[in-house]
CSV table of C-alpha atoms and ligand atoms in Angstrom, one decimal:
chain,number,residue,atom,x,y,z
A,1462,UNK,CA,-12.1,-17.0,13.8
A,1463,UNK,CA,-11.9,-16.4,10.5
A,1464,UNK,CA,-15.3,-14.9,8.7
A,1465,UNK,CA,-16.7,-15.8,5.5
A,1466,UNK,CA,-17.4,-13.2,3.9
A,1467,UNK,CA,-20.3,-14.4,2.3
A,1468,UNK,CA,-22.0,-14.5,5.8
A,1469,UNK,CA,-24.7,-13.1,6.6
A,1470,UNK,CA,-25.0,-9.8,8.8
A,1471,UNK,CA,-26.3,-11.0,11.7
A,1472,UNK,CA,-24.4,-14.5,11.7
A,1473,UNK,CA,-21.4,-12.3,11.2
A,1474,UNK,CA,-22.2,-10.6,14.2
A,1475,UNK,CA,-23.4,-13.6,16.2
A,1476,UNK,CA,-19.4,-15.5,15.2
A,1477,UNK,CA,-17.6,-12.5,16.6
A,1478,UNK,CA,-20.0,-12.4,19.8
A,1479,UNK,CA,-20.8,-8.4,19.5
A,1480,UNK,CA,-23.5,-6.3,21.2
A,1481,UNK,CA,-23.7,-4.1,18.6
A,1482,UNK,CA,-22.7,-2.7,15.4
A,1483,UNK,CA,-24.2,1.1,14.4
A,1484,UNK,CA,-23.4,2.3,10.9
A,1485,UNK,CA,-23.3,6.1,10.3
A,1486,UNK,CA,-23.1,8.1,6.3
A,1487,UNK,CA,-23.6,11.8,5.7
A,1488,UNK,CA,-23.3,12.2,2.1
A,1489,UNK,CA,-22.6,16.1,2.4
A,1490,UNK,CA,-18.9,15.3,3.4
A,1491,UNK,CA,-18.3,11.8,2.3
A,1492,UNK,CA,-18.5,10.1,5.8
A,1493,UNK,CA,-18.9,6.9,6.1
A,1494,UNK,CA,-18.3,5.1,9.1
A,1495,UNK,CA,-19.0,2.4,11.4
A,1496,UNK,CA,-18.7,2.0,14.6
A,1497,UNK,CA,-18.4,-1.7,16.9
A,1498,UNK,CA,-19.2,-2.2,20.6
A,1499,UNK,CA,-17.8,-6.0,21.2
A,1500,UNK,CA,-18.5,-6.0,25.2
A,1501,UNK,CA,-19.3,-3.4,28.0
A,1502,UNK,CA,-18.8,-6.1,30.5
A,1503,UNK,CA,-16.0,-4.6,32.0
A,1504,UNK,CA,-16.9,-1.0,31.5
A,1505,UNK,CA,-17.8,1.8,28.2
A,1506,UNK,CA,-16.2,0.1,24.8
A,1507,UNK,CA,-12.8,1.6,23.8
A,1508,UNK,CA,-10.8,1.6,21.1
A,1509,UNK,CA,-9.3,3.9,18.5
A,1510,UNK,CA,-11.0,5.2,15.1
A,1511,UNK,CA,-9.3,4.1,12.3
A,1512,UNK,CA,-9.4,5.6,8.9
A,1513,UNK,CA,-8.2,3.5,6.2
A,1514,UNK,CA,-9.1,2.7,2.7
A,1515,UNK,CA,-10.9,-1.1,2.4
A,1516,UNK,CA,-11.9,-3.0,-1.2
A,1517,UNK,CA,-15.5,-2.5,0.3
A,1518,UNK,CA,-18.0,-2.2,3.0
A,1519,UNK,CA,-18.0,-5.9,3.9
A,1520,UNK,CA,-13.6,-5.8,4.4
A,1521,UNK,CA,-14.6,-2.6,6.7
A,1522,UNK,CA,-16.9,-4.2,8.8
A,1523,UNK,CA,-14.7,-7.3,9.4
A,1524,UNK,CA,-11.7,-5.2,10.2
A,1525,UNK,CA,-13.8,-3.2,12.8
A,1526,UNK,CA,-15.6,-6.3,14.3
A,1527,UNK,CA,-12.2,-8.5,14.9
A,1528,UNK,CA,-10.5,-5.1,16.3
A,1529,UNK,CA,-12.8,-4.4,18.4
A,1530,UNK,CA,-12.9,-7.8,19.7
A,1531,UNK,CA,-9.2,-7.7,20.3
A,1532,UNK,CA,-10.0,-4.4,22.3
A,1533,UNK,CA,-11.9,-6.3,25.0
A,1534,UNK,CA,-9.6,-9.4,25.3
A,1535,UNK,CA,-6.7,-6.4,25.5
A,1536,UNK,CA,-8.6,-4.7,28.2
A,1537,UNK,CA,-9.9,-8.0,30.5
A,1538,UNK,CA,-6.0,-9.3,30.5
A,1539,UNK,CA,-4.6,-5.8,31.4
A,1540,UNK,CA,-7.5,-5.9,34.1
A,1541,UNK,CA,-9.0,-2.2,33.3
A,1542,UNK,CA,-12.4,-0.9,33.6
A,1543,UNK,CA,-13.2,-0.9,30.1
A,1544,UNK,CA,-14.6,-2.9,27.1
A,1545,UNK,CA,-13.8,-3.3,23.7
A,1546,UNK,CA,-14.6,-1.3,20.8
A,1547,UNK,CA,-13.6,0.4,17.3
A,1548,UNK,CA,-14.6,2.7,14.7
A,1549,UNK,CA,-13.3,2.5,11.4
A,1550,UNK,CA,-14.1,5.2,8.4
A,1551,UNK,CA,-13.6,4.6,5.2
A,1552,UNK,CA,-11.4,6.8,3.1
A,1553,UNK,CA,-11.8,7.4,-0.3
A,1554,UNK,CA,-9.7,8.8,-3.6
A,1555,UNK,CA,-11.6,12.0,-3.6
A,1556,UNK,CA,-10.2,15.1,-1.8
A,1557,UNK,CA,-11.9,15.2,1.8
A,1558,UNK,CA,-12.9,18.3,4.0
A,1559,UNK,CA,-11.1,16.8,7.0
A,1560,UNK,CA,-13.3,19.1,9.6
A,1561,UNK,CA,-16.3,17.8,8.6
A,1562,UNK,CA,-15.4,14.0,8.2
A,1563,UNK,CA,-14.1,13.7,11.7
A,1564,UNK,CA,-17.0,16.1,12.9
A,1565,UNK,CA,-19.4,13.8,11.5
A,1566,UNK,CA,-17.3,10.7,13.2
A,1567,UNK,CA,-17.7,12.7,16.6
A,1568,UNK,CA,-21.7,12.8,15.9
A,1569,UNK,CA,-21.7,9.5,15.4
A,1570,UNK,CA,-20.2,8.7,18.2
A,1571,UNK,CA,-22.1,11.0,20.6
A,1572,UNK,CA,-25.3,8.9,19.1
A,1573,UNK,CA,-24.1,6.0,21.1
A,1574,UNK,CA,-24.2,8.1,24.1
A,1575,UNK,CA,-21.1,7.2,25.9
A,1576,UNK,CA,-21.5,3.4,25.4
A,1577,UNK,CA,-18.1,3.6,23.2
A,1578,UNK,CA,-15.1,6.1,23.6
A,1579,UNK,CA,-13.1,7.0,20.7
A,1580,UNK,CA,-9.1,7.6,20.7
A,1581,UNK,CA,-6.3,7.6,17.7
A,1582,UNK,CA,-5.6,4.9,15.8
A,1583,UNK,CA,-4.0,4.5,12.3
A,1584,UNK,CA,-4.3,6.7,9.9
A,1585,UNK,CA,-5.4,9.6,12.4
A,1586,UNK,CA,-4.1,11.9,14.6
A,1587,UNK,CA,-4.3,13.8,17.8
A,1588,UNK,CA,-6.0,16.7,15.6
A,1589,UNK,CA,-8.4,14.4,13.8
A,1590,UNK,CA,-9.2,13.8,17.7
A,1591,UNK,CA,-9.2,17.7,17.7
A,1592,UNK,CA,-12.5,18.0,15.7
A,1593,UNK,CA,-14.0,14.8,17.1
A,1594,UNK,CA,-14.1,16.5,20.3
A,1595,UNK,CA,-15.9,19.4,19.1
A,1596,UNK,CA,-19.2,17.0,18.7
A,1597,UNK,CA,-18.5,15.0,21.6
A,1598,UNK,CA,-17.2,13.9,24.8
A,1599,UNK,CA,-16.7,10.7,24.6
A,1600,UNK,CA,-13.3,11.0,23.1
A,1601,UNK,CA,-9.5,10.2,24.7
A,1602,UNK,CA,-5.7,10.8,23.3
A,1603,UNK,CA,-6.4,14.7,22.8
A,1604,UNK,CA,-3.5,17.4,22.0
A,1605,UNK,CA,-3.6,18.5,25.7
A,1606,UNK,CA,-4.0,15.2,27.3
A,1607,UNK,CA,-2.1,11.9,27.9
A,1608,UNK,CA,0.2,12.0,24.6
A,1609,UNK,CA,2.5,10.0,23.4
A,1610,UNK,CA,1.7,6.1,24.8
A,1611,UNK,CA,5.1,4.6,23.7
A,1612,UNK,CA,7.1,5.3,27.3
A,1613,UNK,CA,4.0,4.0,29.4
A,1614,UNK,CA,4.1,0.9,26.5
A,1615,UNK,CA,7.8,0.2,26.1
A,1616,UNK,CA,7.8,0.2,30.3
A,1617,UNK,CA,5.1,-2.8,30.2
A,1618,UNK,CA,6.9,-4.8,27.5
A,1619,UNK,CA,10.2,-4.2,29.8
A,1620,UNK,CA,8.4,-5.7,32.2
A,1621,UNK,CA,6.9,-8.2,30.1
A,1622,UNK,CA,9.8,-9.4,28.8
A,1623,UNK,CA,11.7,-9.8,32.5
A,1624,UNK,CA,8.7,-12.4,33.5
A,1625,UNK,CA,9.4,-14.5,30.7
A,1626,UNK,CA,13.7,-14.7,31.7
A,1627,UNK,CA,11.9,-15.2,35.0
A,1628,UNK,CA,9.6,-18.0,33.8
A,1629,UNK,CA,12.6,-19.8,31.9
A,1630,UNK,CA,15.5,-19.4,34.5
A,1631,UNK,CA,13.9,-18.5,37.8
A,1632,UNK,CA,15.9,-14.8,37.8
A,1633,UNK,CA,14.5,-12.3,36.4
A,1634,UNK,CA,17.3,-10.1,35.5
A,1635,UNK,CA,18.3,-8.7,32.1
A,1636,UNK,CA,21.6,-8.5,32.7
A,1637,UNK,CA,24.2,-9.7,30.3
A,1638,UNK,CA,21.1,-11.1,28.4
A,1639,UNK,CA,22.0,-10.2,24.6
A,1640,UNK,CA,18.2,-8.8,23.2
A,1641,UNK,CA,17.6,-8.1,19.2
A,1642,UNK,CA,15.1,-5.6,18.5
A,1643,UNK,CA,13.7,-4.9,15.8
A,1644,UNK,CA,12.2,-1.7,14.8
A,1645,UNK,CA,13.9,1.4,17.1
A,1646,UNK,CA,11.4,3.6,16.9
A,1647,UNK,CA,9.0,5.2,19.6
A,1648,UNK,CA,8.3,1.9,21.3
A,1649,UNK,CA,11.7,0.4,20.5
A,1650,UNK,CA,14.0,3.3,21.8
A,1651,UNK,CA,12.6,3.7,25.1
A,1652,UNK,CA,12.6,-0.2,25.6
A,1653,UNK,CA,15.7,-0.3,24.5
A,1654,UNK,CA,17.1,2.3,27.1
A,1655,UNK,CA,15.1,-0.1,30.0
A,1656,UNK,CA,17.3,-2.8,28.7
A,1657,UNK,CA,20.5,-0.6,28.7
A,1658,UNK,CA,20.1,0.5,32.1
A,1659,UNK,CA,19.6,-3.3,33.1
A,1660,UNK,CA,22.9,-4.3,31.8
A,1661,UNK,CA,21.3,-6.0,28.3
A,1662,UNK,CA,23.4,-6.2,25.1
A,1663,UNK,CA,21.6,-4.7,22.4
A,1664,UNK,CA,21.2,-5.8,18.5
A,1665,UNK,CA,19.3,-3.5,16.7
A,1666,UNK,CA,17.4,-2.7,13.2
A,1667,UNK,CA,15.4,-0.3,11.5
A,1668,UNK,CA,14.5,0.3,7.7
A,1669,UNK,CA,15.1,3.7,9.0
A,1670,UNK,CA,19.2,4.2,9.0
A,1671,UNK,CA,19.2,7.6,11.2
A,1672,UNK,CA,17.4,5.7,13.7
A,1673,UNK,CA,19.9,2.5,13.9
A,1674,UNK,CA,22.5,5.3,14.0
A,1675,UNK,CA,20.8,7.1,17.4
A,1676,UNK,CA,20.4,3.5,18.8
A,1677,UNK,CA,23.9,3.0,18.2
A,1678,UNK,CA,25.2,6.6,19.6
A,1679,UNK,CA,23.5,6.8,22.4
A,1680,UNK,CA,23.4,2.8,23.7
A,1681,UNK,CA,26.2,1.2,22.0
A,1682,UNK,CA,24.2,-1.0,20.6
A,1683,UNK,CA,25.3,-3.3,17.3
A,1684,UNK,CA,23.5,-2.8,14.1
A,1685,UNK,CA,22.6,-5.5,11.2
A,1686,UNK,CA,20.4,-5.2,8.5
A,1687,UNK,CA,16.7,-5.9,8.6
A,1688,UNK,CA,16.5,-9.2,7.1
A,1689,UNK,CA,19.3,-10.4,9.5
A,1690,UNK,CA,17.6,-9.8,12.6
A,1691,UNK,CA,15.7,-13.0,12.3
A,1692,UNK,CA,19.0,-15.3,12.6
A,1693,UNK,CA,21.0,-13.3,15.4
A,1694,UNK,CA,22.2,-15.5,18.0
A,1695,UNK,CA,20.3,-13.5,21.0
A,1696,UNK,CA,18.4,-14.6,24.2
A,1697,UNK,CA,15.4,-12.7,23.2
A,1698,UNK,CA,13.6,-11.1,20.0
A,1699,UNK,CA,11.8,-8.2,20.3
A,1700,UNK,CA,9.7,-7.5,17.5
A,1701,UNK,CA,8.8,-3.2,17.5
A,1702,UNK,CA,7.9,-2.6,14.2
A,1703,UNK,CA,5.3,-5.0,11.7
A,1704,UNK,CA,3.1,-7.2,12.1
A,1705,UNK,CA,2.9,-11.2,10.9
A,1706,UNK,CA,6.7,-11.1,12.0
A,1707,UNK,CA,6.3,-14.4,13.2
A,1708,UNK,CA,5.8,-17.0,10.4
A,1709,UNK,CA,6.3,-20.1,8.2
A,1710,UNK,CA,9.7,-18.1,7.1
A,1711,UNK,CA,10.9,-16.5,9.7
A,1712,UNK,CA,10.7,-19.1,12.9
A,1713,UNK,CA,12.8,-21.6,11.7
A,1714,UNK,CA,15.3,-19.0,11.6
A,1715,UNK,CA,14.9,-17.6,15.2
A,1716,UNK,CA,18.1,-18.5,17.3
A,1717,UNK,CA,16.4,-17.1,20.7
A,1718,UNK,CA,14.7,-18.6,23.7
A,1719,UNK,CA,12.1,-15.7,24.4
A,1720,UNK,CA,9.7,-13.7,21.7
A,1721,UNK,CA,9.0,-10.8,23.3
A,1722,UNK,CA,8.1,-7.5,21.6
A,1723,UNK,CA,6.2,-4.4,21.5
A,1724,UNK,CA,4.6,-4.7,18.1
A,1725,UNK,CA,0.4,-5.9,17.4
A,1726,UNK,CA,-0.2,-8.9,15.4
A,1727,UNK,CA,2.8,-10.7,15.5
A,1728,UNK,CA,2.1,-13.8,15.0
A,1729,UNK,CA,1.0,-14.3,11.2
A,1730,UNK,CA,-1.6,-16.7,12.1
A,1731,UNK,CA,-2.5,-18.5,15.1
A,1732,UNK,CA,-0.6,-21.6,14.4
A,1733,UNK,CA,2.6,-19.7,14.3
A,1734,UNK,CA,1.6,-19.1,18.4
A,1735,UNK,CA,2.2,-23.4,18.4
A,1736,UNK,CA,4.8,-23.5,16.0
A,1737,UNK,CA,7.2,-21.3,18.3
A,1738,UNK,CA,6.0,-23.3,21.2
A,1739,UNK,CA,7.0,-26.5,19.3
A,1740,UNK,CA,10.6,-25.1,18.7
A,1741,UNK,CA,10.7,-24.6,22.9
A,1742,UNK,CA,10.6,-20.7,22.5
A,1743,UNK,CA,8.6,-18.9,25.1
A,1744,UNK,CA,6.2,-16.4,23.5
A,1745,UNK,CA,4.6,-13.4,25.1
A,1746,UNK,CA,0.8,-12.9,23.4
A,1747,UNK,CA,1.6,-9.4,21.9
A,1748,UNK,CA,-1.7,-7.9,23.3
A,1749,UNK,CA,-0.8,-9.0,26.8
A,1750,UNK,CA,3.0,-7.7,26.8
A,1751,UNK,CA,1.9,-4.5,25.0
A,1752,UNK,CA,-0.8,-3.0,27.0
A,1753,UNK,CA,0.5,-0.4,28.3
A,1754,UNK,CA,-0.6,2.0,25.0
A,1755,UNK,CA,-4.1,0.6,26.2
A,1756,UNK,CA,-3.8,1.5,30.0
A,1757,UNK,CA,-2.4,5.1,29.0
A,1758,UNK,CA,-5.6,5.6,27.5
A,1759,UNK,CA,-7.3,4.5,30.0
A,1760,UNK,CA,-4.9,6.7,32.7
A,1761,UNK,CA,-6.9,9.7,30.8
A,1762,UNK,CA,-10.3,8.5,31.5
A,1763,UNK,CA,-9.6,7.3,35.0
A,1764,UNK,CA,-7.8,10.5,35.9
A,1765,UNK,CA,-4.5,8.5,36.8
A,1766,UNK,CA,-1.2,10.6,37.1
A,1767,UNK,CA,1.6,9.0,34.9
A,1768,UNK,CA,3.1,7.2,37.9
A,1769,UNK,CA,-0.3,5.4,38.4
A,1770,UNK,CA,0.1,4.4,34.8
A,1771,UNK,CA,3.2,3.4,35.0
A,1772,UNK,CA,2.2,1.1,38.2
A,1773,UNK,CA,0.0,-0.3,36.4
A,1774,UNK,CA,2.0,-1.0,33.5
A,1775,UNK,CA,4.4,-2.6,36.0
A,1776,UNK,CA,1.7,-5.3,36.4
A,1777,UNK,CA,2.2,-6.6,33.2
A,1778,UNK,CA,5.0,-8.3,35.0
A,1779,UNK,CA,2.3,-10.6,36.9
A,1780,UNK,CA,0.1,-10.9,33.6
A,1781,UNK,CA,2.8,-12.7,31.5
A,1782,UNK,CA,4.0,-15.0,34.6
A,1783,UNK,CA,0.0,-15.8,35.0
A,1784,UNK,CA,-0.2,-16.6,30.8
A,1785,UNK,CA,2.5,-18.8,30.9
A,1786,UNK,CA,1.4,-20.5,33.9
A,1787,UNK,CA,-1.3,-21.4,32.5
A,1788,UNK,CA,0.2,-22.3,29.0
A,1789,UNK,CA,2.3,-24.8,31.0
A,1790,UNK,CA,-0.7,-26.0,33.4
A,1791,UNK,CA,-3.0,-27.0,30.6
A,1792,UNK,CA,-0.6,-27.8,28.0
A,1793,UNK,CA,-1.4,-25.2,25.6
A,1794,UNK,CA,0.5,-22.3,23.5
A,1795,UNK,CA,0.9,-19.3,25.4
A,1796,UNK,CA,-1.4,-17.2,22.6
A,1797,UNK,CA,-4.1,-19.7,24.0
A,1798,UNK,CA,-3.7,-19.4,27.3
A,1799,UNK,CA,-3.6,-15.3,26.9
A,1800,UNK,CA,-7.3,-15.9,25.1
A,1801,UNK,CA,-8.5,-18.0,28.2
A,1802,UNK,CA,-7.2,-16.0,30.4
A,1803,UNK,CA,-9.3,-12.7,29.3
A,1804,UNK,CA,-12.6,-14.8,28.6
A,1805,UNK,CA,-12.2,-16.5,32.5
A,1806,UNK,CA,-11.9,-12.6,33.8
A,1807,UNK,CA,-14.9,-11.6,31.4
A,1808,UNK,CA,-16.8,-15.0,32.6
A,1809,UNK,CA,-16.7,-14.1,36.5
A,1810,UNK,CA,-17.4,-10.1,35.8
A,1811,UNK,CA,-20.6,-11.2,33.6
A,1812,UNK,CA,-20.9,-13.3,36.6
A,1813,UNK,CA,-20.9,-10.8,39.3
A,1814,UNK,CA,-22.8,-7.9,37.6
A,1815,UNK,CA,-25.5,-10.3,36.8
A,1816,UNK,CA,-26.0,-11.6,40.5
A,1817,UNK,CA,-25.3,-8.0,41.8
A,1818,UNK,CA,-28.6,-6.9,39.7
A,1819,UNK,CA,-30.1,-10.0,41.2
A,1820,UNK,CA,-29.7,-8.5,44.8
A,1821,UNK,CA,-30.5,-5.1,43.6
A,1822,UNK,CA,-34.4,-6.4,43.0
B,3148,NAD,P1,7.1,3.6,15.1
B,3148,NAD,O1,6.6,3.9,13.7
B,3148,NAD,O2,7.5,4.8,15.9
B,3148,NAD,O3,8.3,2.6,15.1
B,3148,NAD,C1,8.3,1.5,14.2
B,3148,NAD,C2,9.7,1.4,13.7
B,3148,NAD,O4,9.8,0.2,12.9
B,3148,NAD,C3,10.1,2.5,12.8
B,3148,NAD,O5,11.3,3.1,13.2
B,3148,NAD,C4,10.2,1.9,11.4
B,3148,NAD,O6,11.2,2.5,10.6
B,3148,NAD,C5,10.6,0.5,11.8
B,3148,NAD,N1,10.3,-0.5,10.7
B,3148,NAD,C6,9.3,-0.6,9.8
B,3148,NAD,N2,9.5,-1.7,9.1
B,3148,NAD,C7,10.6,-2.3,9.5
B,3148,NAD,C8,11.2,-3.5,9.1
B,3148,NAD,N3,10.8,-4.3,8.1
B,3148,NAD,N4,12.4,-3.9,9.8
B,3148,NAD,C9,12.8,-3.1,10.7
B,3148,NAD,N5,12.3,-2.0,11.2
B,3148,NAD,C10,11.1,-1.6,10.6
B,3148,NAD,O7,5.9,2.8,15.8
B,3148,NAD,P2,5.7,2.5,17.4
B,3148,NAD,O8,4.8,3.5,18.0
B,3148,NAD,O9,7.1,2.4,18.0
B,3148,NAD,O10,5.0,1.1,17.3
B,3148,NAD,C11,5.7,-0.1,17.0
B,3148,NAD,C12,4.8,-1.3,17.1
B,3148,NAD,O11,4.2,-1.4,18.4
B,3148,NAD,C13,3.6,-1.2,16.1
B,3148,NAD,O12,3.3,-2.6,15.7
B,3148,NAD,C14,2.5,-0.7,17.0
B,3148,NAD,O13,1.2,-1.1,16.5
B,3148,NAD,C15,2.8,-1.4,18.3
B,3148,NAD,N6,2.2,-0.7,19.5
B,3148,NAD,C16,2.6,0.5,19.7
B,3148,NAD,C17,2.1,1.2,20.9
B,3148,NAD,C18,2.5,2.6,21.2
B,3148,NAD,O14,2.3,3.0,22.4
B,3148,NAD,N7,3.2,3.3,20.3
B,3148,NAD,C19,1.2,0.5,21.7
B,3148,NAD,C20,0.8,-0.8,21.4
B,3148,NAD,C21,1.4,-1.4,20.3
């Protein structure tokens, strides 16, 4: 799926499959912004803003339209009632009034009248949400609300990660299963603690040394160094920190059976999703295993207590097992089979809501 960039606006649009793209600029403060519903099949489009620096308008709308696609195929596998969307705004070298560039951000996405919901994404935070809110409703991830995702998404990629030992070997226990982790941060710690409890021997790395050390302290697990991660004799690899992790370089390395890790974009292009499967390693599609940051967000707008969240991060458990059925029914690499998976679900609801409006006449 990858776009020229010498397309034109509407073919661009037509590639990705979006409903629609709305573009936003108050020259008083400097916003500009754009904003990308991909599908409200499911439900309202969600997805984070993003505000990032990009070589121009065209490399902003192509980031916004493929993350916002990823939203929805995020949300059909992880079977919530929302679709996919993103904002990005662009940031520039000048000195900003914060306030009024997220203010203007929350306008924009009041115009849209609920049809997209806004949360944090990189390079913003809860108080960038703060001022958002002040404009509009339609806005999730505040100070006072849901918080922190990483618990609710290091649960799922437990889970996650116990369907695919279950897929290989028939158990599903972690037990005495050696798992390298990379990256111990937010999402890495707490899965790392699931795995402790379970019995798992850890191997850890961070660029970050006090946070190999607390990994260490508290879980006993064993350190190496960041480039050496790729080569440990393990079971499974978790990546938790980068993205592109999983590429030309690094694969022939792996000495694991299961990929399995927290961490968005792993592989570094799609092919890597068959090269893995060509070395007989079992891969979990990152935006399956790791949607539990997704359905924490959606916990918010459902009203869900944190032990509905974490039920239904649980179900990540079925999810995988499902993905790598099909991966082994039809012959095809499990990052395929994750993609077929959310466009079936998205299919049938199209399905549905057209031959429920059909009745309705
Ligand atoms: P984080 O910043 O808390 O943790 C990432 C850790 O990786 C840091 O400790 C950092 O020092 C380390 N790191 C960076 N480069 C490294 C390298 N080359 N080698 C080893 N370690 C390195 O972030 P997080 O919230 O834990 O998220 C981790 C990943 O999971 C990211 O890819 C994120 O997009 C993804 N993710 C997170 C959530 C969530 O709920 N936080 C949800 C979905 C996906």
């Amino acid at each position: 799926m990858a776009a020229d960039l010498g397309d034109g606006l509407f073919e661009l649009l037509a590639r990705y499959g979006h409903e629609q793209i709305s573009f936003a600029y108050d020259p008083e403060c400097g916003y500009r912004g754009i904003i990308a519903i991909h599908d409200t099949t499911l439900g309202p489009a969600l997805g984070g803003t993003r505000y990032w620096t990009y070589r121009g308008d065209r490399e902003a709308l192509v980031d916004v339209l493929k993350l916002s696609r990823a939203m929805t195929y995020k949300a059909a596998v992880a079977q919530v009632r929302v679709g996919g969307g993103k904002s990005v705004i662009m940031k520039t070298e000048e000195p900003v009034d914060r306030e009024a560039i997220f203010r203007a951000h929350g306008r924009h996405v009041e115009s849209l009248g609920g049809r997209y919901i806004t949360a944090e994404d990189v390079g913003t935070s809860p108080a960038d949400m703060e001022f958002v809110r002040r404009e509009t409703r339609h806005v999730l991830g505040l100070m006072e609300g849901f918080g922190d995702p990483s618990p609710v998404t290091a649960f799922g990629v437990y889970r996650g990660m116990k369907a695919c030992v279950k897929h290989r070997s028939g158990s599903d226990s972690l037990a005495g299963k050696t798992v390298a982790v990379q990256g111990v941060g937010h999402v890495g710690l707490h899965l790392c603690r699931y795995l402790r409890e379970e019995g798992a021997r850890l191997i850890v790395t961070d660029v970050d040394s006090d946070k190999v050390k607390r990994a260490v302290a508290e879980l006993g697990a064993t350190a190496v160094a960041p480039e050496e991660i790729y080569e440990v004799e393990a079971d499974i690899f978790a990546p938790c920190a980068l993205g592109g992790v999983l590429n030309d370089k690094t694969i022939p390395k792996l000495r694991v059976e299961i990929v399995a890790g927290g961490a968005n974009n792993q592989l570094a292009e799609e092919r890597h999703g068959d090269l893995l499967e060509s070395r007989g390693i079992t891969y979990a599609p990152d935006y399956v295993i790791n949607g539990g940051g997704l359905i924490n967000v959606v916990a918010e707008l459902e009203g869900w207590s944190r032990e509905q969240a974490h039920a239904k991060a649980a179900e990540i458990y079925d999810t995988v097992l499902h993905v790598l059925t099909i991966a082994k029914e039809e012959g095809i690499a499990s990052y395929r089979a994750a993609d077929r998976l959310a466009e079936r679900r998205l299919a049938e609801a199209a399905r549905r809501k057209k031959e429920g409006k059909q009745e309705s006449r």
